[in-house]
Tab-separated table of C-alpha atoms in Angstrom:
chain	number	residue	atom	x	y	z
A	211	UNK	CA	3.942	-10.902	-19.561
A	212	UNK	CA	7.100	-9.235	-20.004
A	213	UNK	CA	5.182	-7.897	-23.253
A	214	UNK	CA	2.414	-6.972	-21.561
A	215	UNK	CA	4.630	-4.678	-18.993
A	216	UNK	CA	6.613	-2.837	-21.834
A	217	UNK	CA	3.203	-1.584	-23.839
A	218	UNK	CA	1.334	-0.964	-20.211
A	219	UNK	CA	4.110	1.077	-19.284
A	220	UNK	CA	5.135	3.025	-22.177
A	221	UNK	CA	1.294	3.863	-22.532
A	222	UNK	CA	1.224	4.999	-18.954
A	223	UNK	CA	4.936	7.178	-19.960
A	224	UNK	CA	2.372	9.200	-22.619
A	225	UNK	CA	-0.014	9.963	-20.011
A	226	UNK	CA	1.701	10.542	-16.387
A	227	UNK	CA	4.639	12.783	-16.846
A	228	UNK	CA	5.937	12.025	-13.410
A	229	UNK	CA	6.752	8.160	-14.258
A	230	UNK	CA	10.411	7.404	-15.805
A	231	UNK	CA	11.682	4.031	-17.062
A	232	UNK	CA	15.624	2.508	-16.067
A	233	UNK	CA	16.933	0.080	-18.058
A	234	UNK	CA	19.747	-2.355	-17.986
A	235	UNK	CA	20.300	-3.610	-21.211
A	236	UNK	CA	17.549	-6.471	-20.521
A	237	UNK	CA	13.940	-5.408	-21.965
A	238	UNK	CA	15.340	-2.327	-24.150
A	239	UNK	CA	13.720	-3.380	-27.414
A	240	UNK	CA	10.065	-3.294	-25.366
A	241	UNK	CA	10.766	0.263	-24.643
A	242	UNK	CA	12.427	1.407	-28.279
A	243	UNK	CA	9.814	3.583	-29.058
A	244	UNK	CA	8.897	4.749	-25.214
A	245	UNK	CA	12.254	6.011	-26.110
A	246	UNK	CA	12.295	7.542	-28.830
A	247	UNK	CA	8.951	9.585	-27.845
A	248	UNK	CA	10.561	10.394	-24.039
A	249	UNK	CA	14.257	10.543	-24.085
A	250	UNK	CA	14.338	11.858	-21.258
A	251	UNK	CA	12.293	9.606	-19.115
A	252	UNK	CA	13.591	6.092	-20.599
A	253	UNK	CA	17.073	5.549	-19.456
A	254	UNK	CA	19.179	3.073	-20.606
A	255	UNK	CA	22.168	2.755	-17.836
A	256	UNK	CA	24.056	-0.305	-19.605
A	257	UNK	CA	24.865	-3.497	-17.501
A	258	UNK	CA	25.305	-1.910	-14.364
A	259	UNK	CA	22.276	-3.513	-12.250
A	260	UNK	CA	24.256	-1.449	-8.750
A	261	UNK	CA	23.507	1.893	-11.099
A	262	UNK	CA	19.930	0.786	-12.245
A	263	UNK	CA	19.315	0.917	-8.279
A	264	UNK	CA	20.944	4.343	-7.594
A	265	UNK	CA	19.610	5.856	-10.552
A	266	UNK	CA	15.746	5.074	-9.666
A	267	UNK	CA	16.733	5.906	-6.178
A	268	UNK	CA	17.667	9.557	-7.360
A	269	UNK	CA	15.152	9.696	-9.682
A	270	UNK	CA	12.541	9.280	-6.613
A	271	UNK	CA	14.351	12.001	-4.708
A	272	UNK	CA	13.654	14.356	-7.220
A	273	UNK	CA	9.996	13.192	-6.715
A	274	UNK	CA	9.343	10.864	-9.519
A	275	UNK	CA	8.243	7.847	-9.881
A	276	UNK	CA	11.030	5.494	-11.254
A	277	UNK	CA	9.905	2.067	-12.643
A	278	UNK	CA	13.387	-0.397	-12.812
A	279	UNK	CA	13.456	-3.713	-14.763
A	280	UNK	CA	15.758	-6.166	-15.224
A	281	UNK	CA	16.214	-10.159	-14.078
A	282	UNK	CA	15.579	-10.606	-10.873
A	283	UNK	CA	18.910	-11.750	-9.847
A	284	UNK	CA	19.931	-8.857	-11.211
A	285	UNK	CA	16.943	-6.854	-9.880
A	286	UNK	CA	17.025	-7.861	-6.020
A	287	UNK	CA	20.114	-9.938	-5.160
A	288	UNK	CA	22.983	-8.113	-6.895
A	289	UNK	CA	22.067	-5.096	-5.710
A	290	UNK	CA	20.167	-5.538	-2.713
A	291	UNK	CA	22.315	-2.870	-0.507
A	292	UNK	CA	21.053	-0.467	-2.869
A	293	UNK	CA	18.125	-1.219	-2.607
A	294	UNK	CA	18.214	-1.121	0.952
A	295	UNK	CA	19.698	2.686	1.143
A	296	UNK	CA	19.153	4.315	-1.773
A	297	UNK	CA	15.362	3.274	-1.231
A	298	UNK	CA	14.379	1.760	2.053
A	299	UNK	CA	17.485	4.488	4.069
A	300	UNK	CA	16.421	7.054	2.091
A	301	UNK	CA	12.347	6.753	2.540
A	302	UNK	CA	11.725	7.027	-1.221
A	303	UNK	CA	9.030	4.842	-3.402
A	304	UNK	CA	9.777	3.127	-6.295
A	305	UNK	CA	8.026	0.077	-8.704
A	306	UNK	CA	10.499	-2.867	-9.376
A	307	UNK	CA	9.623	-5.185	-12.199
A	308	UNK	CA	11.562	-8.485	-12.535
A	309	UNK	CA	11.611	-11.254	-15.101
A	310	UNK	CA	12.758	-14.733	-14.954
A	311	UNK	CA	12.101	-15.385	-11.875
A	312	UNK	CA	12.689	-18.752	-10.257
A	313	UNK	CA	13.769	-20.568	-13.496
A	314	UNK	CA	12.231	-18.889	-15.990
A	315	UNK	CA	15.047	-19.268	-18.655
A	316	UNK	CA	16.918	-22.571	-16.940
A	317	UNK	CA	19.319	-22.616	-19.551
A	318	UNK	CA	20.906	-19.798	-17.891
A	319	UNK	CA	21.412	-21.233	-15.087
A	320	UNK	CA	22.104	-20.086	-11.652
A	321	UNK	CA	23.576	-16.668	-12.148
A	322	UNK	CA	19.826	-16.407	-14.094
A	323	UNK	CA	17.326	-17.733	-11.230
A	324	UNK	CA	16.717	-15.938	-8.204
A	325	UNK	CA	14.066	-18.435	-5.928
A	326	UNK	CA	15.024	-16.295	-2.892
A	327	UNK	CA	14.416	-12.716	-4.582
A	328	UNK	CA	11.184	-12.253	-2.211
A	329	UNK	CA	12.094	-13.778	0.853
A	330	UNK	CA	15.097	-11.267	0.463
A	331	UNK	CA	12.482	-8.755	-0.304
A	332	UNK	CA	10.549	-9.248	3.319
A	333	UNK	CA	13.553	-8.214	5.057
A	334	UNK	CA	12.909	-4.482	3.797
A	335	UNK	CA	9.902	-3.018	5.589
A	336	UNK	CA	7.101	-1.394	3.427
A	337	UNK	CA	7.410	-3.386	0.334
A	338	UNK	CA	4.397	-4.808	-1.436
A	339	UNK	CA	5.219	-7.684	-3.322
A	340	UNK	CA	3.071	-8.728	-6.344
A	341	UNK	CA	3.120	-12.135	-8.515
A	342	UNK	CA	0.465	-12.280	-10.954
A	343	UNK	CA	-0.245	-15.152	-12.831
A	344	UNK	CA	-1.276	-14.490	-16.239
A	345	UNK	CA	-0.237	-11.196	-18.221
A	346	UNK	CA	-3.696	-9.615	-17.940
A	347	UNK	CA	-3.164	-9.043	-13.990
A	348	UNK	CA	0.075	-8.184	-14.600
A	349	UNK	CA	-0.839	-5.181	-15.996
A	350	UNK	CA	-3.664	-4.798	-13.694
A	351	UNK	CA	-1.246	-4.988	-11.003
A	352	UNK	CA	1.457	-2.874	-13.040
A	353	UNK	CA	-1.030	0.219	-13.695
A	354	UNK	CA	-1.931	0.315	-9.560
A	355	UNK	CA	1.684	-0.357	-8.668
A	356	UNK	CA	2.632	2.945	-11.214
A	357	UNK	CA	-0.224	4.985	-9.442
A	358	UNK	CA	0.956	4.067	-6.144
A	359	UNK	CA	1.637	7.616	-4.899
A	360	UNK	CA	5.678	7.076	-3.497
A	361	UNK	CA	4.979	3.598	-2.320
A	362	UNK	CA	7.305	0.604	-2.767
A	363	UNK	CA	5.987	-1.954	-4.997
A	364	UNK	CA	7.611	-5.022	-6.507
A	365	UNK	CA	6.226	-6.913	-9.042
A	366	UNK	CA	7.811	-10.267	-10.063
A	367	UNK	CA	6.629	-11.517	-13.294
A	368	UNK	CA	7.271	-14.920	-15.174
A	369	UNK	CA	6.870	-16.854	-18.323
A	370	UNK	CA	5.332	-19.331	-16.017
A	371	UNK	CA	1.406	-19.080	-16.539
A	372	UNK	CA	-1.949	-19.654	-15.892
A	373	UNK	CA	-4.061	-20.252	-18.204
A	374	UNK	CA	-6.891	-17.807	-18.046
A	375	UNK	CA	-6.987	-14.188	-15.956
A	376	UNK	CA	-9.030	-14.266	-12.710
A	377	UNK	CA	-10.981	-11.192	-11.412
A	378	UNK	CA	-8.063	-10.106	-8.788
A	379	UNK	CA	-7.483	-6.954	-6.440
A	380	UNK	CA	-4.661	-5.771	-5.181
A	381	UNK	CA	-3.859	-6.659	-1.824
A	382	UNK	CA	-6.397	-9.649	-1.541
A	383	UNK	CA	-6.285	-12.892	-2.104
A	384	UNK	CA	-9.173	-14.542	-4.287
A	385	UNK	CA	-11.269	-17.715	-3.191
A	386	UNK	CA	-11.774	-19.911	-6.308
A	387	UNK	CA	-13.207	-22.521	-4.297
A	388	UNK	CA	-14.535	-23.729	-0.654
A	389	UNK	CA	-14.376	-27.118	1.165
A	390	UNK	CA	-14.095	-28.057	4.394
A	391	UNK	CA	-10.905	-30.291	4.323
A	392	UNK	CA	-8.294	-27.588	4.670
A	393	UNK	CA	-6.416	-24.502	3.074
A	394	UNK	CA	-4.269	-24.112	0.331
A	395	UNK	CA	-3.142	-20.976	-0.711
A	396	UNK	CA	-1.668	-20.844	-4.467
A	397	UNK	CA	0.335	-18.023	-5.607
A	398	UNK	CA	0.544	-16.638	-9.032
A	399	UNK	CA	1.338	-18.900	-11.591
A	400	UNK	CA	0.953	-21.987	-9.364
A	401	UNK	CA	-2.713	-22.109	-9.268
A	402	UNK	CA	-3.399	-23.921	-12.380
A	403	UNK	CA	-1.476	-26.674	-11.210
A	404	UNK	CA	-3.079	-26.645	-7.637
A	405	UNK	CA	-6.276	-26.753	-8.930
A	406	UNK	CA	-5.601	-29.791	-11.332
A	407	UNK	CA	-3.977	-31.188	-8.079
A	408	UNK	CA	-6.578	-30.585	-5.788
A	409	UNK	CA	-9.716	-32.136	-8.294
A	410	UNK	CA	-11.999	-33.838	-6.498
A	411	UNK	CA	-10.736	-33.034	-2.898
A	412	UNK	CA	-12.866	-31.578	0.070
A	413	UNK	CA	-10.305	-28.345	0.231
A	414	UNK	CA	-10.848	-24.503	0.016
A	415	UNK	CA	-8.321	-22.535	-2.287
A	416	UNK	CA	-7.458	-19.142	-2.023
A	417	UNK	CA	-5.633	-17.051	-5.028
A	418	UNK	CA	-2.894	-14.986	-3.885
A	419	UNK	CA	-1.479	-12.443	-6.701
A	420	UNK	CA	-0.490	-10.033	-3.755
A	421	UNK	CA	1.828	-11.798	-0.863
A	422	UNK	CA	3.123	-8.550	1.115
A	423	UNK	CA	1.166	-7.304	2.672
A	424	UNK	CA	-0.408	-10.750	2.886
A	425	UNK	CA	-3.846	-11.050	3.417
A	426	UNK	CA	-4.095	-12.462	6.823
A	427	UNK	CA	-7.378	-11.359	7.053
A	428	UNK	CA	-8.896	-13.813	4.017
A	429	UNK	CA	-6.609	-16.689	5.470
A	430	UNK	CA	-8.303	-16.314	8.544
A	431	UNK	CA	-11.828	-16.425	7.119
A	432	UNK	CA	-11.164	-19.285	4.644
A	433	UNK	CA	-9.227	-21.523	7.491
A	434	UNK	CA	-11.806	-21.058	9.919
A	435	UNK	CA	-14.553	-22.243	7.861
A	436	UNK	CA	-12.204	-25.603	7.232
A	437	UNK	CA	-11.919	-25.849	11.120
A	438	UNK	CA	-15.386	-25.562	11.798
A	439	UNK	CA	-16.762	-28.261	8.660
A	440	UNK	CA	-14.796	-30.683	11.059
A	441	UNK	CA	-12.773	-31.777	7.817
A	442	UNK	CA	-9.414	-30.354	9.233
A	443	UNK	CA	-8.311	-31.198	12.341
A	444	UNK	CA	-7.777	-27.107	13.730
A	445	UNK	CA	-6.937	-24.340	11.134
A	446	UNK	CA	-4.529	-26.584	8.328
A	447	UNK	CA	-3.189	-24.438	5.771
A	448	UNK	CA	-0.728	-25.837	2.781
A	449	UNK	CA	1.118	-22.632	0.562
A	450	UNK	CA	2.393	-23.270	-2.503
A	451	UNK	CA	4.646	-20.823	-3.874
A	452	UNK	CA	6.516	-19.858	-7.194
A	453	UNK	CA	9.541	-19.266	-5.301
A	454	UNK	CA	11.529	-20.238	-1.788
A	455	UNK	CA	9.571	-22.990	0.286
A	456	UNK	CA	8.637	-21.763	3.364
A	457	UNK	CA	8.636	-17.434	2.298
A	458	UNK	CA	5.016	-16.843	3.993
A	459	UNK	CA	4.745	-19.562	6.357
A	460	UNK	CA	5.567	-17.037	8.794
A	461	UNK	CA	3.233	-14.574	7.616
A	462	UNK	CA	0.734	-17.636	7.659
A	463	UNK	CA	1.713	-18.456	11.092
A	464	UNK	CA	1.440	-15.189	12.031
A	465	UNK	CA	-2.382	-14.661	11.005
A	466	UNK	CA	-3.234	-17.567	12.565
A	467	UNK	CA	-1.465	-17.137	16.198
A	468	UNK	CA	-4.502	-17.510	17.874
A	469	UNK	CA	-5.803	-20.585	15.907
A	470	UNK	CA	-4.570	-23.989	16.300
A	471	UNK	CA	-3.225	-24.886	13.452
A	472	UNK	CA	-0.743	-26.119	10.963
A	473	UNK	CA	0.995	-24.835	7.762
A	474	UNK	CA	2.528	-26.709	5.422
A	475	UNK	CA	5.321	-24.339	2.918
A	476	UNK	CA	5.577	-25.969	-0.527
A	477	UNK	CA	8.019	-24.168	-3.223
A	478	UNK	CA	11.240	-24.193	-4.576
A	479	UNK	CA	14.094	-26.186	-2.312
A	480	UNK	CA	17.367	-25.011	-1.411
A	481	UNK	CA	19.548	-27.614	-2.778
A	482	UNK	CA	20.477	-26.560	-6.884
A	483	UNK	CA	19.322	-28.485	-9.733
A	484	UNK	CA	22.458	-28.966	-11.642
A	485	UNK	CA	20.772	-30.281	-14.632
A	486	UNK	CA	18.763	-27.309	-16.488
A	487	UNK	CA	15.827	-28.250	-18.168
A	488	UNK	CA	12.384	-26.571	-19.293
A	489	UNK	CA	9.761	-25.128	-16.538
A	490	UNK	CA	7.947	-28.310	-16.252
A	491	UNK	CA	10.654	-29.997	-15.842
A	492	UNK	CA	11.918	-28.161	-13.210
A	493	UNK	CA	8.144	-27.577	-11.649
A	494	UNK	CA	8.883	-31.658	-11.665
A	495	UNK	CA	12.019	-31.610	-9.912
A	496	UNK	CA	10.956	-29.419	-7.391
A	497	UNK	CA	7.949	-31.312	-6.570
A	498	UNK	CA	5.324	-28.454	-7.782
A	499	UNK	CA	3.270	-30.043	-10.550
A	500	UNK	CA	0.633	-31.377	-9.719
A	501	UNK	CA	0.716	-34.999	-9.626
A	502	UNK	CA	3.681	-34.158	-6.514
A	503	UNK	CA	1.237	-31.576	-5.111
A	504	UNK	CA	-1.753	-34.306	-4.999
A	505	UNK	CA	0.279	-36.357	-3.474
A	506	UNK	CA	2.116	-33.987	-0.605
A	507	UNK	CA	-0.930	-31.579	-0.303
A	508	UNK	CA	-3.030	-34.448	0.526
A	509	UNK	CA	-0.890	-36.460	2.572
A	510	UNK	CA	-0.580	-32.990	4.918
A	511	UNK	CA	-4.005	-32.707	5.151
A	512	UNK	CA	-5.194	-36.356	5.446
A	513	UNK	CA	-7.165	-36.841	2.859
A	514	UNK	CA	-5.636	-39.056	0.172
């Protein structure tokens, strides 16, 4: 996804004079050619993440469309005050593009992990949040974000991907399969694992690559169909997210506020895993591998 990000945005720089890229050392090699072609619009501030966001906010104030990139822990957590003030309070927009996510580089340790990034962004008003599950989807969402006027957009890239892209539409959940025993919402790179986990189970699977705004209409429609089918007690929903567990449970509850329902949020636990392994090992350690997901989803929906 990061390679596709660099190539896509480099091409967009050629076509859109309003676009600018701001880096903090990380990712600079991917923009080496673009920096030569557009030295005034590819800016590397060095290892200064607060300045990264401040420069981006300043560019937005001049009418530019800034694209900011570094690891999620350095893009969202470390300079959060600057995001709140230099973008939110100033009333300007830009595109934040993160890498490393929850545990893409486990050997980097907790300093390079940000399972709470989407939950933290959710405390700010008006941000669109994209979580692609494949490089093709990342390109489509990046192009949409770059051309989104003055909107504020966060694109969460990951080394953890699904095997194949889906025909997604920005802002909408995609119905991957239909069933009567409940609804499972798989976010971004969690889709393949969810599909393996629910094989043979009578459930609807929705695929979410845009989580903010939350597609409550699609969830309501799927939950209503599931409940009418008789397999679920009312509307039973499981959210499987590649970041902090429960990040979207409030949004799901709001979408189903007038409907009897149960919601289970699965994701990264608050407890810290201090033995760093592979992405697959971290998935298993968090109960997000296919075997664990089948047990947790099936148990909640009373299907196993």
